PDB file of C-alpha atoms in Angstrom:
ATOM      1  CA  MET A   6     123.919 133.682 121.709  1.00 51.00           C
ATOM      2  CA  LEU A   7     125.839 130.330 121.243  1.00 61.00           C
ATOM      3  CA  LEU A   8     123.189 128.315 120.832  1.00 62.00           C
ATOM      4  CA  LYS A   9     121.566 130.127 118.848  1.00 63.00           C
ATOM      5  CA  GLU A  10     124.515 130.205 116.946  1.00 64.00           C
ATOM      6  CA  PHE A  11     124.858 126.223 117.884  1.00 66.00           C
ATOM      7  CA  VAL A  12     121.399 125.534 116.298  1.00 66.00           C
ATOM      8  CA  ALA A  13     122.036 127.215 113.002  1.00 65.00           C
ATOM      9  CA  SER A  14     125.426 125.798 112.335  1.00 66.00           C
ATOM     10  CA  ASP A  15     125.044 123.226 110.022  1.00 70.00           C
ATOM     11  CA  THR A  16     128.681 121.988 110.829  1.00 69.00           C
ATOM     12  CA  LEU A  17     128.043 119.724 112.980  1.00 69.00           C
ATOM     13  CA  SER A  18     127.488 116.116 112.440  1.00 71.00           C
ATOM     14  CA  LEU A  19     123.613 115.338 113.704  1.00 73.00           C
ATOM     15  CA  SER A  20     125.444 112.934 116.326  1.00 77.00           C
ATOM     16  CA  ALA A  21     126.892 115.477 118.198  1.00 73.00           C
ATOM     17  CA  TYR A  22     124.192 117.971 117.662  1.00 69.00           C
ATOM     18  CA  GLU A  23     122.005 115.355 119.845  1.00 73.00           C
ATOM     19  CA  ILE A  24     124.686 115.330 122.547  1.00 69.00           C
ATOM     20  CA  ILE A  25     125.267 118.991 122.464  1.00 72.00           C
ATOM     21  CA  LEU A  26     121.000 119.778 122.649  1.00 68.00           C
ATOM     22  CA  GLY A  27     120.540 117.395 125.389  1.00 70.00           C
ATOM     23  CA  ARG A  28     123.027 119.694 127.331  1.00 66.00           C
ATOM     24  CA  PHE A  29     120.207 122.511 126.888  1.00 69.00           C
ATOM     25  CA  GLU A  30     117.443 120.911 127.931  1.00 69.00           C
ATOM     26  CA  ARG A  31     115.874 123.841 129.517  1.00 65.00           C
ATOM     27  CA  TRP A  32     116.338 125.891 126.711  1.00 69.00           C
ATOM     28  CA  TYR A  33     113.225 126.840 124.129  1.00 68.00           C
ATOM     29  CA  TYR A  34     112.499 128.680 120.394  1.00 65.00           C
ATOM     30  CA  SER A  35     109.761 130.718 120.902  1.00 70.00           C
ATOM     31  CA  ASN A  36     109.863 131.188 117.549  1.00 75.00           C
ATOM     32  CA  ALA A  37     111.264 128.248 114.600  1.00 77.00           C
ATOM     33  CA  PRO A  38     114.772 128.708 113.628  1.00 77.00           C
ATOM     34  CA  VAL A  39     114.700 127.265 110.306  1.00 79.00           C
ATOM     35  CA  ILE A  40     117.638 124.810 109.931  1.00 85.00           C
ATOM     36  CA  GLN A  41     117.790 121.578 108.435  1.00 88.00           C
ATOM     37  CA  GLU A  42     114.844 119.276 109.119  1.00 92.00           C
ATOM     38  CA  GLU A  43     116.394 116.451 110.900  1.00 92.00           C
ATOM     39  CA  ARG A  44     117.748 119.020 113.324  1.00 88.00           C
ATOM     40  CA  LEU A  45     114.811 120.574 113.928  1.00 90.00           C
ATOM     41  CA  SER A  46     113.053 117.151 114.380  1.00 93.00           C
ATOM     42  CA  LEU A  47     115.247 117.079 117.517  1.00 90.00           C
ATOM     43  CA  MET A  48     114.402 120.104 119.023  1.00 89.00           C
ATOM     44  CA  ILE A  49     110.496 119.087 118.625  1.00 92.00           C
ATOM     45  CA  ASP A  50     111.263 116.007 120.081  1.00 91.00           C
ATOM     46  CA  ARG A  51     112.364 117.339 123.346  1.00 88.00           C
ATOM     47  CA  GLY A  52     110.136 120.236 123.492  1.00 88.00           C
ATOM     48  CA  MET A  53     112.716 122.963 122.402  1.00 86.00           C
ATOM     49  CA  VAL A  54     109.972 124.879 120.500  1.00 89.00           C
ATOM     50  CA  HIS A  55     106.929 126.073 121.796  1.00 90.00           C
ATOM     51  CA  PHE A  56     103.679 125.839 120.405  1.00 94.00           C
ATOM     52  CA  THR A  57     102.732 129.564 119.089  1.00 92.00           C
ATOM     53  CA  ASP A  58     100.316 130.631 115.681  1.00 92.00           C
ATOM     54  CA  GLU A  59     103.909 131.772 114.211  1.00 93.00           C
ATOM     55  CA  ASN A  60     106.057 128.533 114.777  1.00 94.00           C
ATOM     56  CA  THR A  61     102.544 126.811 112.906  1.00 95.00           C
ATOM     57  CA  VAL A  62     103.054 129.002 110.249  1.00 94.00           C
ATOM     58  CA  VAL A  63     107.302 128.275 109.858  1.00 93.00           C
ATOM     59  CA  LEU A  64     106.962 125.304 109.898  1.00 95.00           C
ATOM     60  CA  GLN A  65     104.133 125.037 107.945  1.00 96.00           C
ATOM     61  CA  LYS A  66     106.119 126.703 105.312  1.00 95.00           C
ATOM     62  CA  ASN A  67     109.274 125.308 105.539  1.00 94.00           C
ATOM     63  CA  TYR A  68     109.005 122.130 106.012  1.00 96.00           C
ATOM     64  CA  SER A  69     107.545 118.488 105.544  1.00 97.00           C
ATOM     65  CA  ASP A  70     104.744 117.417 106.888  1.00 98.00           C
ATOM     66  CA  LYS A  71     106.030 114.770 109.065  1.00 97.00           C
ATOM     67  CA  VAL A  72     107.904 117.313 110.828  1.00 97.00           C
ATOM     68  CA  VAL A  73     104.372 119.572 111.490  1.00 98.00           C
ATOM     69  CA  SER A  74     102.570 116.842 112.753  1.00 98.00           C
ATOM     70  CA  GLU A  75     105.994 115.996 115.055  1.00 98.00           C
ATOM     71  CA  TYR A  76     105.287 118.987 116.342  1.00 97.00           C
ATOM     72  CA  LEU A  77     101.542 119.335 116.016  1.00 98.00           C
ATOM     73  CA  LEU A  78     101.830 116.442 118.531  1.00 98.00           C
ATOM     74  CA  LYS A  79     103.988 117.391 120.579  1.00 97.00           C
ATOM     75  CA  HIS A  80     101.767 120.001 121.685  1.00 97.00           C
ATOM     76  CA  LYS A  81      98.665 118.593 121.078  1.00 98.00           C
ATOM     77  CA  LYS A  82      97.049 119.734 123.864  1.00 97.00           C
ATOM     78  CA  ALA A  83      97.936 123.362 122.194  1.00 97.00           C
ATOM     79  CA  PHE A  84      96.903 121.592 118.997  1.00 98.00           C
ATOM     80  CA  LEU A  85      93.217 120.855 119.179  1.00 98.00           C
ATOM     81  CA  LYS A  86      92.903 124.157 120.955  1.00 97.00           C
ATOM     82  CA  ASN A  87      94.436 125.930 117.641  1.00 96.00           C
ATOM     83  CA  LYS A  88      92.989 123.784 115.224  1.00 97.00           C
ATOM     84  CA  GLU A  89      91.526 125.777 112.595  1.00 96.00           C
ATOM     85  CA  THR A  90      94.521 127.638 112.358  1.00 94.00           C
ATOM     86  CA  VAL A  91      96.607 124.243 110.787  1.00 97.00           C
ATOM     87  CA  VAL A  92      96.490 124.178 106.792  1.00 97.00           C
ATOM     88  CA  TYR A  93      95.889 120.254 106.010  1.00 98.00           C
ATOM     89  CA  THR A  94      97.557 118.886 103.552  1.00 98.00           C
ATOM     90  CA  THR A  95      96.819 115.616 102.622  1.00 98.00           C
ATOM     91  CA  GLU A  96      99.992 114.292 103.850  1.00 98.00           C
ATOM     92  CA  LEU A  97      99.777 115.807 107.072  1.00 98.00           C
ATOM     93  CA  ALA A  98      96.298 114.888 107.622  1.00 98.00           C
ATOM     94  CA  LEU A  99      97.806 110.994 107.156  1.00 98.00           C
ATOM     95  CA  PHE A 100      99.416 111.380 109.586  1.00 98.00           C
ATOM     96  CA  LEU A 101      97.538 112.927 112.143  1.00 98.00           C
ATOM     97  CA  LEU A 102      95.219 110.490 111.013  1.00 98.00           C
ATOM     98  CA  ARG A 103      97.812 107.611 111.706  1.00 98.00           C
ATOM     99  CA  SER A 104      98.893 109.046 115.035  1.00 98.00           C
ATOM    100  CA  SER A 105      97.880 107.996 118.890  1.00 97.00           C
ATOM    101  CA  LEU A 106      95.595 111.118 118.520  1.00 98.00           C
ATOM    102  CA  THR A 107      92.108 109.813 120.535  1.00 98.00           C
ATOM    103  CA  ILE A 108      89.587 108.773 117.571  1.00 98.00           C
ATOM    104  CA  HIS A 109      87.831 111.893 119.065  1.00 98.00           C
ATOM    105  CA  GLU A 110      90.310 113.970 118.826  1.00 98.00           C
ATOM    106  CA  LYS A 111      90.381 113.081 115.070  1.00 98.00           C
ATOM    107  CA  ALA A 112      87.176 113.182 114.761  1.00 98.00           C
ATOM    108  CA  SER A 113      87.705 117.688 116.040  1.00 98.00           C
ATOM    109  CA  ILE A 114      90.229 117.581 113.068  1.00 98.00           C
ATOM    110  CA  ILE A 115      88.239 116.056 110.471  1.00 98.00           C
ATOM    111  CA  PRO A 116      85.441 118.563 109.700  1.00 98.00           C
ATOM    112  CA  LEU A 117      88.464 121.196 108.709  1.00 98.00           C
ATOM    113  CA  PHE A 118      89.535 119.038 105.556  1.00 98.00           C
ATOM    114  CA  LYS A 119      88.868 120.430 102.857  1.00 97.00           C
ATOM    115  CA  LYS A 120      87.690 117.629 100.168  1.00 97.00           C
ATOM    116  CA  ASP A 121      90.568 118.421  97.814  1.00 97.00           C
ATOM    117  CA  ILE A 122      93.489 116.875 100.040  1.00 98.00           C
ATOM    118  CA  LEU A 123      91.249 113.862  99.998  1.00 98.00           C
ATOM    119  CA  SER A 124      92.818 110.199  98.735  1.00 98.00           C
ATOM    120  CA  VAL A 125      92.340 106.881  98.975  1.00 98.00           C
ATOM    121  CA  GLU A 126      94.439 106.949 102.200  1.00 98.00           C
ATOM    122  CA  VAL A 127      92.748 110.364 103.834  1.00 98.00           C
ATOM    123  CA  ALA A 128      89.512 109.118 102.788  1.00 98.00           C
ATOM    124  CA  ASN A 129      89.930 105.938 104.495  1.00 98.00           C
ATOM    125  CA  GLY A 130      90.484 107.177 107.184  1.00 98.00           C
ATOM    126  CA  VAL A 131      88.180 109.261 107.999  1.00 98.00           C
ATOM    127  CA  ILE A 132      85.355 106.292 107.077  1.00 97.00           C
ATOM    128  CA  GLY A 133      87.169 104.943 109.896  1.00 96.00           C
ATOM    129  CA  VAL A 134      86.572 107.212 112.349  1.00 97.00           C
ATOM    130  CA  LEU A 135      82.867 107.777 110.825  1.00 95.00           C
ATOM    131  CA  LYS A 136      81.752 104.719 111.897  1.00 93.00           C
ATOM    132  CA  VAL A 137      83.469 104.939 115.588  1.00 94.00           C
ATOM    133  CA  VAL A 138      81.919 108.427 115.886  1.00 94.00           C
ATOM    134  CA  GLN A 139      78.958 110.498 113.929  1.00 90.00           C
ATOM    135  CA  ILE A 140      80.119 114.321 113.461  1.00 91.00           C
ATOM    136  CA  ALA A 141      78.427 116.525 110.559  1.00 88.00           C
ATOM    137  CA  LEU A 142      80.415 117.654 107.608  1.00 91.00           C
ATOM    138  CA  GLU A 143      79.904 119.107 104.662  1.00 91.00           C
ATOM    139  CA  PRO A 144      77.733 116.166 101.657  1.00 89.00           C
ATOM    140  CA  ASP A 145      80.032 116.906  98.890  1.00 94.00           C
ATOM    141  CA  PHE A 146      83.303 116.133 101.439  1.00 96.00           C
ATOM    142  CA  ILE A 147      81.019 112.660 102.467  1.00 93.00           C
ATOM    143  CA  VAL A 148      80.361 111.752  98.864  1.00 93.00           C
ATOM    144  CA  LYS A 149      83.572 111.830  97.802  1.00 97.00           C
ATOM    145  CA  ALA A 150      85.110 110.531 100.962  1.00 96.00           C
ATOM    146  CA  MET A 151      83.058 107.334 100.455  1.00 95.00           C
ATOM    147  CA  SER A 152      84.041 107.331  96.015  1.00 96.00           C
ATOM    148  CA  LEU A 153      87.619 107.074  97.178  1.00 97.00           C
ATOM    149  CA  SER A 154      87.450 104.682 100.316  1.00 96.00           C
ATOM    150  CA  GLN A 155      88.070 101.090 100.122  1.00 95.00           C
ATOM    151  CA  MET A 156      86.992 100.320 103.317  1.00 94.00           C
ATOM    152  CA  THR A 157      83.293  98.522 102.003  1.00 91.00           C
ATOM    153  CA  ASN A 158      81.861  97.511 105.236  1.00 90.00           C
ATOM    154  CA  GLU A 159      82.240 101.161 107.138  1.00 91.00           C
ATOM    155  CA  LYS A 160      80.729 102.801 104.581  1.00 89.00           C
ATOM    156  CA  ILE A 161      77.673 100.749 104.689  1.00 90.00           C
ATOM    157  CA  PHE A 162      78.039 101.795 108.472  1.00 88.00           C
ATOM    158  CA  VAL A 163      78.311 105.618 107.099  1.00 87.00           C
ATOM    159  CA  LEU A 164      76.023 106.023 104.695  1.00 86.00           C
ATOM    160  CA  ILE A 165      73.388 104.532 106.825  1.00 84.00           C
ATOM    161  CA  TYR A 166      73.786 107.073 109.581  1.00 79.00           C
ATOM    162  CA  THR A 167      74.213 109.855 105.963  1.00 77.00           C
ATOM    163  CA  LEU A 168      71.046 108.634 105.205  1.00 77.00           C
ATOM    164  CA  GLU A 169      69.206 108.433 108.232  1.00 74.00           C
ATOM    165  CA  LYS A 170      70.754 112.257 109.399  1.00 70.00           C
ATOM    166  CA  TYR A 171      70.522 114.036 106.151  1.00 65.00           C
ATOM    167  CA  THR A 172      66.549 112.270 105.149  1.00 64.00           C
ATOM    168  CA  PRO A 173      63.183 114.047 105.990  1.00 64.00           C
ATOM    169  CA  ASN A 174      60.995 112.408 108.170  1.00 60.00           C
TER     170      ASN A 174
END
């Protein structure tokens, strides 16, 4: 009970909060609290917010894509098993494409991106992955990614691969 009151409080400075939080190392939240973003980020970093579908929804509804990406990457194994439950935004996709995920892990989430989240940066990330890992994507998605990307050499490789794949023999 005391920890729940402490976590929900924003009266302590962030540094005091961090020190006290360290005293509850083995404690975790099954349901993510709605608190200040910096405080939640500290809890995520310490593994105090478990990966659940409910927590994913709460975090995506109430916090920045940066915090959501920290949460997903902290629970990488569970995230990759449940990657379909995540709503990918432009910023979240960008954080994940720039993250420490392996190229194959990135390739596994790209098919879940909607074409309307593509920006120049996301398209560059997608094309960079497609140059290394050939994955099946919707033609409209590939066309938009190709049109937005500024990675000319990589786009040529992806174009050749795509034409070979979709051209009847």
